[in-house]
Amino acid sequence: MLRPVRWLAKLLYWPLKPLVRCKIVPDAVKENLELNPNQPVFYITRTESASDLATLVRICHKLGLPDPLQPVQFGASRLPRVLFLEQPHVLWGARAATTALEQGLTLLQTQQRHPELQAQLVPVSVLWGRAPGKENSIKSVLGESESPSWLAKLFIVLISGRHTLVRFSRPVSVGEMIAQTEVNTETAHKLLRVARVHFYRQRLAATGPKLPDRSALFNALLGSDRLKQAIEDEARSKQIPVSEARAEALKLLQEIAADYRESTLRLGDRLLGWLWQRLYNGIVINNSKVLTELVQKGHEIVYVPCHRSHMDYLLLSYVIYHQGLAPPHIAAGINLNFWPVGSLFRRGGAFFIRRSFSGNKLYSAVFREYLSQLFSKGYPVKYYSEGGRSRTGRLLQPKTGMLAMTVQAMLKGIDRPISLVPVYLGYEHVMEVNTYLKELKGSGKEKESIGGVFSAIRKLRDYGYGYVNFGQPIALTQFINQQQPDWRDSLTDDPAKPAWLNPLVANLADQLMRRVNQSAALNSINMIATVLLATRQHSLPRQELERQLAFYQQLHQQAPYAALVTKAEGTAEQWVEHALKLQKIQQHHDSFGPIIQLTAEQAITMSYYRNNVSHLFVVPALLATALLQHHELSTVQLKNIIQLIQPLLADELFLQLDTLDSYLQQLLDAMQEAGLIEQQQGHYSAVPVQQAGHRMLELLAFNAQDILQRYAVVLNLLSDTPLSREELEQKSQQMAKRLNTLHGVSSPEYLDKNLFATLVNALKQAGYCQLTDQNALIAGSSAQPVQQTVNALLHAEVLQTVLSIVKGH
């Protein structure tokens, strides 16, 4: 016999249809749940609500899941398929007692009587709207309560029904549960407690914590001990009244703080959904399950993505929102706080940060206290550790300020675990690429403005695919325990900034960047760029291009750089057609067939996309270079070459080679299977020049040339005479221009001063160079082997140019 709620659900099934629009998470529910259709399936949800049940029924029908209204034949018993944790509130009188305990105990006992069956209990969260609510607000008829009355639910459905989120979680095996404990009332109570915690975490993850009143938040921050001390110090140092210093701190808070509003998120969701459909063929999301796992464990998430474009701010928040999670508060550069975009960003969760805190102790104190407040209240946060957008397509050296503040906030005693989630963002078209190249050539950075926004909108076109790959998270407490086991003891000396903080944060930043690169996305554009830019005229017969692309696909399948690196879907022929459609390449025909070519302008911009994934090709390219430059080499000799250069690559490309021996062997096996190299008596060599594989090996090897040339320039300059850092940078760039003129070496990296600074730091850290008494740089004795190795890998004519210039100086 159907209970009243089930009768009502059947009656509401059709009337609710035009009022309710659901976002279902995860997207592929059946594949993610992995339900066994031959075993009993039950659902558990929070509130015994007819509207919730009717919505669940419609979704299950749509997804081909068992009907929630149909009882389950469990052995000799017929049990209701849905367990409800709570009864709804009532308008008057006492709320009815829940039957959840009896239902749960019956399920456990039935499972015990029929161990041959394995009941599957699927938690389902039904959230009407994503508004987090306000702190200290009175629960109104619109229902901020978890189990609203029928009248409150009516208003909720009418107002928020078209913004409903339904999340299916992985099923719980009832058989495994009772195998670990006795079946009694206490076990049933435990099941219900676990379910309540689960639904609480699901709601918190989807909506975020309740929002404070903005004025109350500012007053609380200004009243904190640390900020009061900073205000007094400001008044003393500037010889102004404390009230004036406090007013300045309030002004800074108003400049910084987000003004998060759910209505803005709804509007943004509609606008961005329209924008992505117009701009992209699709947004490809990978490894999002890591977020669900963290949420179910009650972790606070800090997203740390790479920074390619202004589009990053919008795309990642949109993806997170559509994973059924609360969009994070975003650290945005103060340059984006212009009318009217700044106000929209602020209401979407952006808080604004100045480029530098230097010389402004009050600003630093205000910002740190605000960020600490975000963490303590449990808001998800997103910031870009690179500090700005990459102009070359490579990851930038990280800025550690935000990470340090995150660690310091944890040290103050946050009661939830914090996990840092690296995110790789990749595009087949970045709208700012041409601007980046102009800046590298010396033009000033253009200031963001509303005119720039309209200009960008006018240029909107087909951008291909966007990629959002979530990397392997770092549990912050676990990381600190590993790096600094006695950290709790050292907090008593200086809790604000212990001595071990800076090196630990630097290591943490480096690990995050490596994990970003370990979750990179190979796509048609960056792979085609990698092939065509390896040719002198930036052109290849189409058949040869497709053959090289197919080899690269095979190479990364047989010798993956990291488990989370995603491969390009489709075939080489499809990739070329896609790139032609996006106007990234040109196709010409002659009597021998089609030729794929890059124009001079395309060649420059395509280097940006190649650099997104250059770390995936550098080791195989070095192996190819070594085998082309030397007659034959053993595995040990090849490994020694890589190990000598690896410290420099690790700093420049955030290269992570944990299993170098097996990775090198996989690469060699793949290259041999593809016909690029051959092996005799334990030594490898390039195949003869007459074979097609020799040309393929040359194309692969070219991907190491720019790096090797830059290393040769710096190492040979340092070995000749002591140079200041400024002199080294200036002469390196002058030599790069000379190489460009004589040998056609042209790459945006040569124009990026930061890359030379990174290389010098890597040389110092590896012990390859040192400072003289006059504070000049000179090559150390250990630099000679790496210098000789690098020189031996260069083409003879390029090496002669480098050496002649160095001797001339």
PDB file of N, CA and C in Angstrom, residues 75-162:
ATOM      1  N   GLY A  75      14.371 -10.809  -1.183  1.00  0.00           N
ATOM      2  CA  GLY A  75      14.088 -12.129  -0.636  1.00  0.00           C
ATOM      3  C   GLY A  75      12.586 -12.352  -0.607  1.00  0.00           C
ATOM      4  N   ALA A  76      12.067 -12.687   0.570  1.00  0.00           N
ATOM      5  CA  ALA A  76      10.628 -12.896   0.728  1.00  0.00           C
ATOM      6  C   ALA A  76       9.901 -11.602   1.080  1.00  0.00           C
ATOM      7  N   SER A  77      10.616 -10.519   1.280  1.00  0.00           N
ATOM      8  CA  SER A  77      10.014  -9.253   1.719  1.00  0.00           C
ATOM      9  C   SER A  77       9.903  -8.272   0.563  1.00  0.00           C
ATOM     10  N   ARG A  78       8.885  -7.407   0.675  1.00  0.00           N
ATOM     11  CA  ARG A  78       8.731  -6.285  -0.255  1.00  0.00           C
ATOM     12  C   ARG A  78       8.920  -5.005   0.557  1.00  0.00           C
ATOM     13  N   LEU A  79      10.010  -4.289   0.268  1.00  0.00           N
ATOM     14  CA  LEU A  79      10.366  -3.109   1.050  1.00  0.00           C
ATOM     15  C   LEU A  79      10.238  -1.849   0.206  1.00  0.00           C
ATOM     16  N   PRO A  80       9.882  -0.713   0.840  1.00  0.00           N
ATOM     17  CA  PRO A  80       9.867   0.565   0.105  1.00  0.00           C
ATOM     18  C   PRO A  80      11.256   0.850  -0.453  1.00  0.00           C
ATOM     19  N   ARG A  81      11.309   1.398  -1.662  1.00  0.00           N
ATOM     20  CA  ARG A  81      12.605   1.638  -2.295  1.00  0.00           C
ATOM     21  C   ARG A  81      13.297   2.881  -1.751  1.00  0.00           C
ATOM     22  N   VAL A  82      12.548   3.826  -1.167  1.00  0.00           N
ATOM     23  CA  VAL A  82      13.126   5.087  -0.702  1.00  0.00           C
ATOM     24  C   VAL A  82      13.065   5.160   0.819  1.00  0.00           C
ATOM     25  N   LEU A  83      14.192   5.489   1.428  1.00  0.00           N
ATOM     26  CA  LEU A  83      14.262   5.761   2.859  1.00  0.00           C
ATOM     27  C   LEU A  83      14.350   7.269   3.051  1.00  0.00           C
ATOM     28  N   PHE A  84      13.514   7.826   3.934  1.00  0.00           N
ATOM     29  CA  PHE A  84      13.512   9.255   4.210  1.00  0.00           C
ATOM     30  C   PHE A  84      14.058   9.479   5.613  1.00  0.00           C
ATOM     31  N   LEU A  85      15.015  10.385   5.750  1.00  0.00           N
ATOM     32  CA  LEU A  85      15.617  10.636   7.054  1.00  0.00           C
ATOM     33  C   LEU A  85      14.705  11.438   7.976  1.00  0.00           C
ATOM     34  N   GLU A  86      13.961  12.401   7.419  1.00  0.00           N
ATOM     35  CA  GLU A  86      13.195  13.337   8.245  1.00  0.00           C
ATOM     36  C   GLU A  86      11.804  13.559   7.680  1.00  0.00           C
ATOM     37  N   GLN A  87      10.909  13.933   8.580  1.00  0.00           N
ATOM     38  CA  GLN A  87       9.593  14.409   8.182  1.00  0.00           C
ATOM     39  C   GLN A  87       9.658  15.925   8.003  1.00  0.00           C
ATOM     40  N   PRO A  88       8.853  16.498   7.133  1.00  0.00           N
ATOM     41  CA  PRO A  88       8.870  17.963   6.979  1.00  0.00           C
ATOM     42  C   PRO A  88       8.249  18.656   8.181  1.00  0.00           C
ATOM     43  N   HIS A  89       8.586  19.936   8.333  1.00  0.00           N
ATOM     44  CA  HIS A  89       7.926  20.742   9.363  1.00  0.00           C
ATOM     45  C   HIS A  89       6.447  20.899   9.020  1.00  0.00           C
ATOM     46  N   VAL A  90       5.665  21.216  10.030  1.00  0.00           N
ATOM     47  CA  VAL A  90       4.227  21.422   9.826  1.00  0.00           C
ATOM     48  C   VAL A  90       3.880  22.849  10.216  1.00  0.00           C
ATOM     49  N   LEU A  91       2.749  23.308   9.699  1.00  0.00           N
ATOM     50  CA  LEU A  91       2.339  24.691   9.982  1.00  0.00           C
ATOM     51  C   LEU A  91       1.901  24.867  11.428  1.00  0.00           C
ATOM     52  N   TRP A  92       1.320  23.834  12.028  1.00  0.00           N
ATOM     53  CA  TRP A  92       0.925  23.898  13.434  1.00  0.00           C
ATOM     54  C   TRP A  92       1.044  22.501  14.028  1.00  0.00           C
ATOM     55  N   GLY A  93       1.215  22.476  15.326  1.00  0.00           N
ATOM     56  CA  GLY A  93       1.344  21.203  16.009  1.00  0.00           C
ATOM     57  C   GLY A  93       2.754  20.648  15.912  1.00  0.00           C
ATOM     58  N   ALA A  94       2.901  19.438  16.434  1.00  0.00           N
ATOM     59  CA  ALA A  94       4.206  18.785  16.474  1.00  0.00           C
ATOM     60  C   ALA A  94       4.485  18.074  15.155  1.00  0.00           C
ATOM     61  N   ARG A  95       5.749  18.067  14.782  1.00  0.00           N
ATOM     62  CA  ARG A  95       6.151  17.375  13.566  1.00  0.00           C
ATOM     63  C   ARG A  95       6.045  15.866  13.777  1.00  0.00           C
ATOM     64  N   ALA A  96       5.575  15.161  12.761  1.00  0.00           N
ATOM     65  CA  ALA A  96       5.409  13.711  12.852  1.00  0.00           C
ATOM     66  C   ALA A  96       6.768  13.037  13.033  1.00  0.00           C
ATOM     67  N   ALA A  97       6.762  11.922  13.750  1.00  0.00           N
ATOM     68  CA  ALA A  97       7.999  11.178  13.973  1.00  0.00           C
ATOM     69  C   ALA A  97       8.419  10.479  12.680  1.00  0.00           C
ATOM     70  N   THR A  98       9.710  10.448  12.461  1.00  0.00           N
ATOM     71  CA  THR A  98      10.220   9.776  11.275  1.00  0.00           C
ATOM     72  C   THR A  98      10.250   8.266  11.482  1.00  0.00           C
ATOM     73  N   THR A  99      10.062   7.545  10.409  1.00  0.00           N
ATOM     74  CA  THR A  99      10.146   6.079  10.442  1.00  0.00           C
ATOM     75  C   THR A  99      11.481   5.589   9.912  1.00  0.00           C
ATOM     76  N   ALA A 100      12.449   6.507   9.800  1.00  0.00           N
ATOM     77  CA  ALA A 100      13.731   6.162   9.193  1.00  0.00           C
ATOM     78  C   ALA A 100      14.446   5.057   9.963  1.00  0.00           C
ATOM     79  N   LEU A 101      14.377   5.114  11.311  1.00  0.00           N
ATOM     80  CA  LEU A 101      15.067   4.109  12.104  1.00  0.00           C
ATOM     81  C   LEU A 101      14.489   2.722  11.844  1.00  0.00           C
ATOM     82  N   GLU A 102      13.160   2.633  11.837  1.00  0.00           N
ATOM     83  CA  GLU A 102      12.525   1.333  11.584  1.00  0.00           C
ATOM     84  C   GLU A 102      12.844   0.828  10.177  1.00  0.00           C
ATOM     85  N   GLN A 103      12.800   1.743   9.181  1.00  0.00           N
ATOM     86  CA  GLN A 103      13.125   1.354   7.813  1.00  0.00           C
ATOM     87  C   GLN A 103      14.568   0.868   7.702  1.00  0.00           C
ATOM     88  N   GLY A 104      15.473   1.611   8.329  1.00  0.00           N
ATOM     89  CA  GLY A 104      16.873   1.237   8.264  1.00  0.00           C
ATOM     90  C   GLY A 104      17.144  -0.103   8.929  1.00  0.00           C
ATOM     91  N   LEU A 105      16.545  -0.321  10.082  1.00  0.00           N
ATOM     92  CA  LEU A 105      16.747  -1.585  10.792  1.00  0.00           C
ATOM     93  C   LEU A 105      16.164  -2.742   9.987  1.00  0.00           C
ATOM     94  N   THR A 106      14.988  -2.540   9.395  1.00  0.00           N
ATOM     95  CA  THR A 106      14.381  -3.594   8.568  1.00  0.00           C
ATOM     96  C   THR A 106      15.279  -3.951   7.382  1.00  0.00           C
ATOM     97  N   LEU A 107      15.860  -2.925   6.751  1.00  0.00           N
ATOM     98  CA  LEU A 107      16.748  -3.169   5.619  1.00  0.00           C
ATOM     99  C   LEU A 107      17.962  -3.987   6.059  1.00  0.00           C
ATOM    100  N   LEU A 108      18.571  -3.612   7.196  1.00  0.00           N
ATOM    101  CA  LEU A 108      19.742  -4.330   7.683  1.00  0.00           C
ATOM    102  C   LEU A 108      19.408  -5.779   8.036  1.00  0.00           C
ATOM    103  N   GLN A 109      18.272  -5.970   8.685  1.00  0.00           N
ATOM    104  CA  GLN A 109      17.878  -7.329   9.076  1.00  0.00           C
ATOM    105  C   GLN A 109      17.570  -8.193   7.855  1.00  0.00           C
ATOM    106  N   THR A 110      16.909  -7.609   6.867  1.00  0.00           N
ATOM    107  CA  THR A 110      16.604  -8.363   5.651  1.00  0.00           C
ATOM    108  C   THR A 110      17.876  -8.742   4.917  1.00  0.00           C
ATOM    109  N   GLN A 111      18.841  -7.802   4.876  1.00  0.00           N
ATOM    110  CA  GLN A 111      20.129  -8.111   4.255  1.00  0.00           C
ATOM    111  C   GLN A 111      20.813  -9.262   4.988  1.00  0.00           C
ATOM    112  N   GLN A 112      20.719  -9.256   6.302  1.00  0.00           N
ATOM    113  CA  GLN A 112      21.347 -10.321   7.090  1.00  0.00           C
ATOM    114  C   GLN A 112      20.728 -11.684   6.799  1.00  0.00           C
ATOM    115  N   ARG A 113      19.415 -11.702   6.559  1.00  0.00           N
ATOM    116  CA  ARG A 113      18.732 -12.971   6.273  1.00  0.00           C
ATOM    117  C   ARG A 113      19.023 -13.468   4.864  1.00  0.00           C
ATOM    118  N   HIS A 114      19.444 -12.541   3.977  1.00  0.00           N
ATOM    119  CA  HIS A 114      19.690 -12.922   2.583  1.00  0.00           C
ATOM    120  C   HIS A 114      21.082 -12.462   2.155  1.00  0.00           C
ATOM    121  N   PRO A 115      22.122 -13.117   2.712  1.00  0.00           N
ATOM    122  CA  PRO A 115      23.490 -12.681   2.383  1.00  0.00           C
ATOM    123  C   PRO A 115      23.852 -12.900   0.914  1.00  0.00           C
ATOM    124  N   GLU A 116      23.079 -13.742   0.217  1.00  0.00           N
ATOM    125  CA  GLU A 116      23.369 -13.962  -1.204  1.00  0.00           C
ATOM    126  C   GLU A 116      23.020 -12.742  -2.048  1.00  0.00           C
ATOM    127  N   LEU A 117      22.184 -11.862  -1.503  1.00  0.00           N
ATOM    128  CA  LEU A 117      21.841 -10.616  -2.183  1.00  0.00           C
ATOM    129  C   LEU A 117      22.682  -9.478  -1.621  1.00  0.00           C
ATOM    130  N   GLN A 118      22.982  -8.502  -2.438  1.00  0.00           N
ATOM    131  CA  GLN A 118      23.792  -7.357  -2.016  1.00  0.00           C
ATOM    132  C   GLN A 118      23.019  -6.074  -2.291  1.00  0.00           C
ATOM    133  N   ALA A 119      22.314  -5.589  -1.272  1.00  0.00           N
ATOM    134  CA  ALA A 119      21.523  -4.365  -1.430  1.00  0.00           C
ATOM    135  C   ALA A 119      22.442  -3.173  -1.647  1.00  0.00           C
ATOM    136  N   GLN A 120      22.027  -2.289  -2.551  1.00  0.00           N
ATOM    137  CA  GLN A 120      22.790  -1.096  -2.894  1.00  0.00           C
ATOM    138  C   GLN A 120      21.972   0.126  -2.482  1.00  0.00           C
ATOM    139  N   LEU A 121      22.525   0.926  -1.589  1.00  0.00           N
ATOM    140  CA  LEU A 121      21.826   2.092  -1.048  1.00  0.00           C
ATOM    141  C   LEU A 121      22.437   3.353  -1.647  1.00  0.00           C
ATOM    142  N   VAL A 122      21.647   4.066  -2.455  1.00  0.00           N
ATOM    143  CA  VAL A 122      22.144   5.225  -3.195  1.00  0.00           C
ATOM    144  C   VAL A 122      21.664   6.518  -2.521  1.00  0.00           C
ATOM    145  N   PRO A 123      22.579   7.340  -1.957  1.00  0.00           N
ATOM    146  CA  PRO A 123      22.175   8.648  -1.409  1.00  0.00           C
ATOM    147  C   PRO A 123      21.853   9.620  -2.555  1.00  0.00           C
ATOM    148  N   VAL A 124      20.717  10.313  -2.432  1.00  0.00           N
ATOM    149  CA  VAL A 124      20.305  11.297  -3.429  1.00  0.00           C
ATOM    150  C   VAL A 124      19.976  12.606  -2.722  1.00  0.00           C
ATOM    151  N   SER A 125      20.685  13.676  -3.099  1.00  0.00           N
ATOM    152  CA  SER A 125      20.410  15.016  -2.549  1.00  0.00           C
ATOM    153  C   SER A 125      19.572  15.798  -3.549  1.00  0.00           C
ATOM    154  N   VAL A 126      18.465  16.368  -3.104  1.00  0.00           N
ATOM    155  CA  VAL A 126      17.623  17.229  -3.935  1.00  0.00           C
ATOM    156  C   VAL A 126      17.659  18.624  -3.326  1.00  0.00           C
ATOM    157  N   LEU A 127      18.313  19.554  -4.019  1.00  0.00           N
ATOM    158  CA  LEU A 127      18.474  20.926  -3.518  1.00  0.00           C
ATOM    159  C   LEU A 127      17.708  21.875  -4.419  1.00  0.00           C
ATOM    160  N   TRP A 128      16.770  22.594  -3.851  1.00  0.00           N
ATOM    161  CA  TRP A 128      15.961  23.546  -4.610  1.00  0.00           C
ATOM    162  C   TRP A 128      16.633  24.913  -4.548  1.00  0.00           C
ATOM    163  N   GLY A 129      17.406  25.218  -5.583  1.00  0.00           N
ATOM    164  CA  GLY A 129      18.172  26.465  -5.584  1.00  0.00           C
ATOM    165  C   GLY A 129      19.521  26.251  -4.919  1.00  0.00           C
ATOM    166  N   ARG A 130      20.419  27.216  -5.130  1.00  0.00           N
ATOM    167  CA  ARG A 130      21.787  27.107  -4.618  1.00  0.00           C
ATOM    168  C   ARG A 130      22.130  28.250  -3.670  1.00  0.00           C
ATOM    169  N   ALA A 131      21.090  28.971  -3.174  1.00  0.00           N
ATOM    170  CA  ALA A 131      21.352  30.105  -2.287  1.00  0.00           C
ATOM    171  C   ALA A 131      21.864  29.599  -0.945  1.00  0.00           C
ATOM    172  N   PRO A 132      22.985  30.119  -0.448  1.00  0.00           N
ATOM    173  CA  PRO A 132      23.518  29.642   0.833  1.00  0.00           C
ATOM    174  C   PRO A 132      22.756  30.157   2.041  1.00  0.00           C
ATOM    175  N   GLY A 133      21.976  31.249   1.867  1.00  0.00           N
ATOM    176  CA  GLY A 133      21.281  31.848   3.006  1.00  0.00           C
ATOM    177  C   GLY A 133      22.186  32.818   3.742  1.00  0.00           C
ATOM    178  N   LYS A 134      21.600  33.494   4.718  1.00  0.00           N
ATOM    179  CA  LYS A 134      22.320  34.507   5.493  1.00  0.00           C
ATOM    180  C   LYS A 134      22.553  34.025   6.910  1.00  0.00           C
ATOM    181  N   GLU A 135      23.691  34.439   7.466  1.00  0.00           N
ATOM    182  CA  GLU A 135      23.956  34.136   8.861  1.00  0.00           C
ATOM    183  C   GLU A 135      22.970  34.877   9.760  1.00  0.00           C
ATOM    184  N   ASN A 136      22.555  34.197  10.851  1.00  0.00           N
ATOM    185  CA  ASN A 136      21.703  34.811  11.881  1.00  0.00           C
ATOM    186  C   ASN A 136      20.373  35.316  11.353  1.00  0.00           C
ATOM    187  N   SER A 137      19.904  34.758  10.223  1.00  0.00           N
ATOM    188  CA  SER A 137      18.619  35.195   9.696  1.00  0.00           C
ATOM    189  C   SER A 137      17.489  34.381  10.319  1.00  0.00           C
ATOM    190  N   ILE A 138      16.289  34.960  10.372  1.00  0.00           N
ATOM    191  CA  ILE A 138      15.118  34.265  10.889  1.00  0.00           C
ATOM    192  C   ILE A 138      14.569  33.393   9.774  1.00  0.00           C
ATOM    193  N   LYS A 139      14.324  32.129  10.076  1.00  0.00           N
ATOM    194  CA  LYS A 139      13.798  31.216   9.065  1.00  0.00           C
ATOM    195  C   LYS A 139      12.394  31.659   8.683  1.00  0.00           C
ATOM    196  N   SER A 140      12.247  32.018   7.447  1.00  0.00           N
ATOM    197  CA  SER A 140      10.997  32.595   6.983  1.00  0.00           C
ATOM    198  C   SER A 140      10.143  31.544   6.309  1.00  0.00           C
ATOM    199  N   VAL A 141       8.993  32.000   5.821  1.00  0.00           N
ATOM    200  CA  VAL A 141       8.073  31.093   5.142  1.00  0.00           C
ATOM    201  C   VAL A 141       8.684  30.555   3.855  1.00  0.00           C
ATOM    202  N   LEU A 142       9.678  31.270   3.306  1.00  0.00           N
ATOM    203  CA  LEU A 142      10.339  30.781   2.101  1.00  0.00           C
ATOM    204  C   LEU A 142      11.279  29.628   2.394  1.00  0.00           C
ATOM    205  N   GLY A 143      11.559  29.393   3.681  1.00  0.00           N
ATOM    206  CA  GLY A 143      12.163  28.140   4.055  1.00  0.00           C
ATOM    207  C   GLY A 143      13.655  28.035   3.930  1.00  0.00           C
ATOM    208  N   GLU A 144      14.361  28.571   4.920  1.00  0.00           N
ATOM    209  CA  GLU A 144      15.775  28.256   5.008  1.00  0.00           C
ATOM    210  C   GLU A 144      15.971  26.996   5.825  1.00  0.00           C
ATOM    211  N   SER A 145      14.895  26.442   6.407  1.00  0.00           N
ATOM    212  CA  SER A 145      15.006  25.212   7.175  1.00  0.00           C
ATOM    213  C   SER A 145      15.312  24.055   6.234  1.00  0.00           C
ATOM    214  N   GLU A 146      15.929  23.011   6.773  1.00  0.00           N
ATOM    215  CA  GLU A 146      16.317  21.874   5.957  1.00  0.00           C
ATOM    216  C   GLU A 146      15.096  21.079   5.483  1.00  0.00           C
ATOM    217  N   SER A 147      14.026  21.043   6.286  1.00  0.00           N
ATOM    218  CA  SER A 147      12.829  20.256   5.948  1.00  0.00           C
ATOM    219  C   SER A 147      11.603  21.164   6.043  1.00  0.00           C
ATOM    220  N   PRO A 148      11.364  22.014   5.056  1.00  0.00           N
ATOM    221  CA  PRO A 148      10.302  23.015   5.143  1.00  0.00           C
ATOM    222  C   PRO A 148       8.905  22.399   5.097  1.00  0.00           C
ATOM    223  N   SER A 149       7.934  23.168   5.602  1.00  0.00           N
ATOM    224  CA  SER A 149       6.540  22.739   5.557  1.00  0.00           C
ATOM    225  C   SER A 149       6.045  22.746   4.113  1.00  0.00           C
ATOM    226  N   TRP A 150       4.825  22.183   3.927  1.00  0.00           N
ATOM    227  CA  TRP A 150       4.294  22.107   2.554  1.00  0.00           C
ATOM    228  C   TRP A 150       4.088  23.491   1.960  1.00  0.00           C
ATOM    229  N   LEU A 151       3.701  24.500   2.810  1.00  0.00           N
ATOM    230  CA  LEU A 151       3.469  25.843   2.291  1.00  0.00           C
ATOM    231  C   LEU A 151       4.796  26.498   1.893  1.00  0.00           C
ATOM    232  N   ALA A 152       5.807  26.338   2.764  1.00  0.00           N
ATOM    233  CA  ALA A 152       7.127  26.872   2.424  1.00  0.00           C
ATOM    234  C   ALA A 152       7.668  26.203   1.173  1.00  0.00           C
ATOM    235  N   LYS A 153       7.442  24.894   1.052  1.00  0.00           N
ATOM    236  CA  LYS A 153       7.945  24.162  -0.105  1.00  0.00           C
ATOM    237  C   LYS A 153       7.270  24.628  -1.385  1.00  0.00           C
ATOM    238  N   LEU A 154       5.995  25.002  -1.295  1.00  0.00           N
ATOM    239  CA  LEU A 154       5.286  25.524  -2.453  1.00  0.00           C
ATOM    240  C   LEU A 154       5.981  26.766  -2.993  1.00  0.00           C
ATOM    241  N   PHE A 155       6.323  27.708  -2.087  1.00  0.00           N
ATOM    242  CA  PHE A 155       7.030  28.917  -2.508  1.00  0.00           C
ATOM    243  C   PHE A 155       8.430  28.587  -3.047  1.00  0.00           C
ATOM    244  N   ILE A 156       9.090  27.642  -2.395  1.00  0.00           N
ATOM    245  CA  ILE A 156      10.432  27.264  -2.837  1.00  0.00           C
ATOM    246  C   ILE A 156      10.399  26.719  -4.257  1.00  0.00           C
ATOM    247  N   VAL A 157       9.419  25.843  -4.536  1.00  0.00           N
ATOM    248  CA  VAL A 157       9.316  25.254  -5.875  1.00  0.00           C
ATOM    249  C   VAL A 157       9.015  26.329  -6.911  1.00  0.00           C
ATOM    250  N   LEU A 158       8.109  27.249  -6.569  1.00  0.00           N
ATOM    251  CA  LEU A 158       7.747  28.306  -7.515  1.00  0.00           C
ATOM    252  C   LEU A 158       8.931  29.232  -7.809  1.00  0.00           C
ATOM    253  N   ILE A 159       9.742  29.528  -6.776  1.00  0.00           N
ATOM    254  CA  ILE A 159      10.832  30.490  -6.939  1.00  0.00           C
ATOM    255  C   ILE A 159      12.112  29.823  -7.442  1.00  0.00           C
ATOM    256  N   SER A 160      12.419  28.652  -6.905  1.00  0.00           N
ATOM    257  CA  SER A 160      13.727  28.036  -7.186  1.00  0.00           C
ATOM    258  C   SER A 160      13.637  26.728  -7.949  1.00  0.00           C
ATOM    259  N   GLY A 161      12.444  26.335  -8.369  1.00  0.00           N
ATOM    260  CA  GLY A 161      12.284  25.034  -9.005  1.00  0.00           C
ATOM    261  C   GLY A 161      13.111  24.852 -10.258  1.00  0.00           C
ATOM    262  N   ARG A 162      13.332  25.929 -10.988  1.00  0.00           N
ATOM    263  CA  ARG A 162      14.092  25.811 -12.237  1.00  0.00           C
ATOM    264  C   ARG A 162      15.598  25.906 -12.015  1.00  0.00           C
TER     265      ARG A 162
END
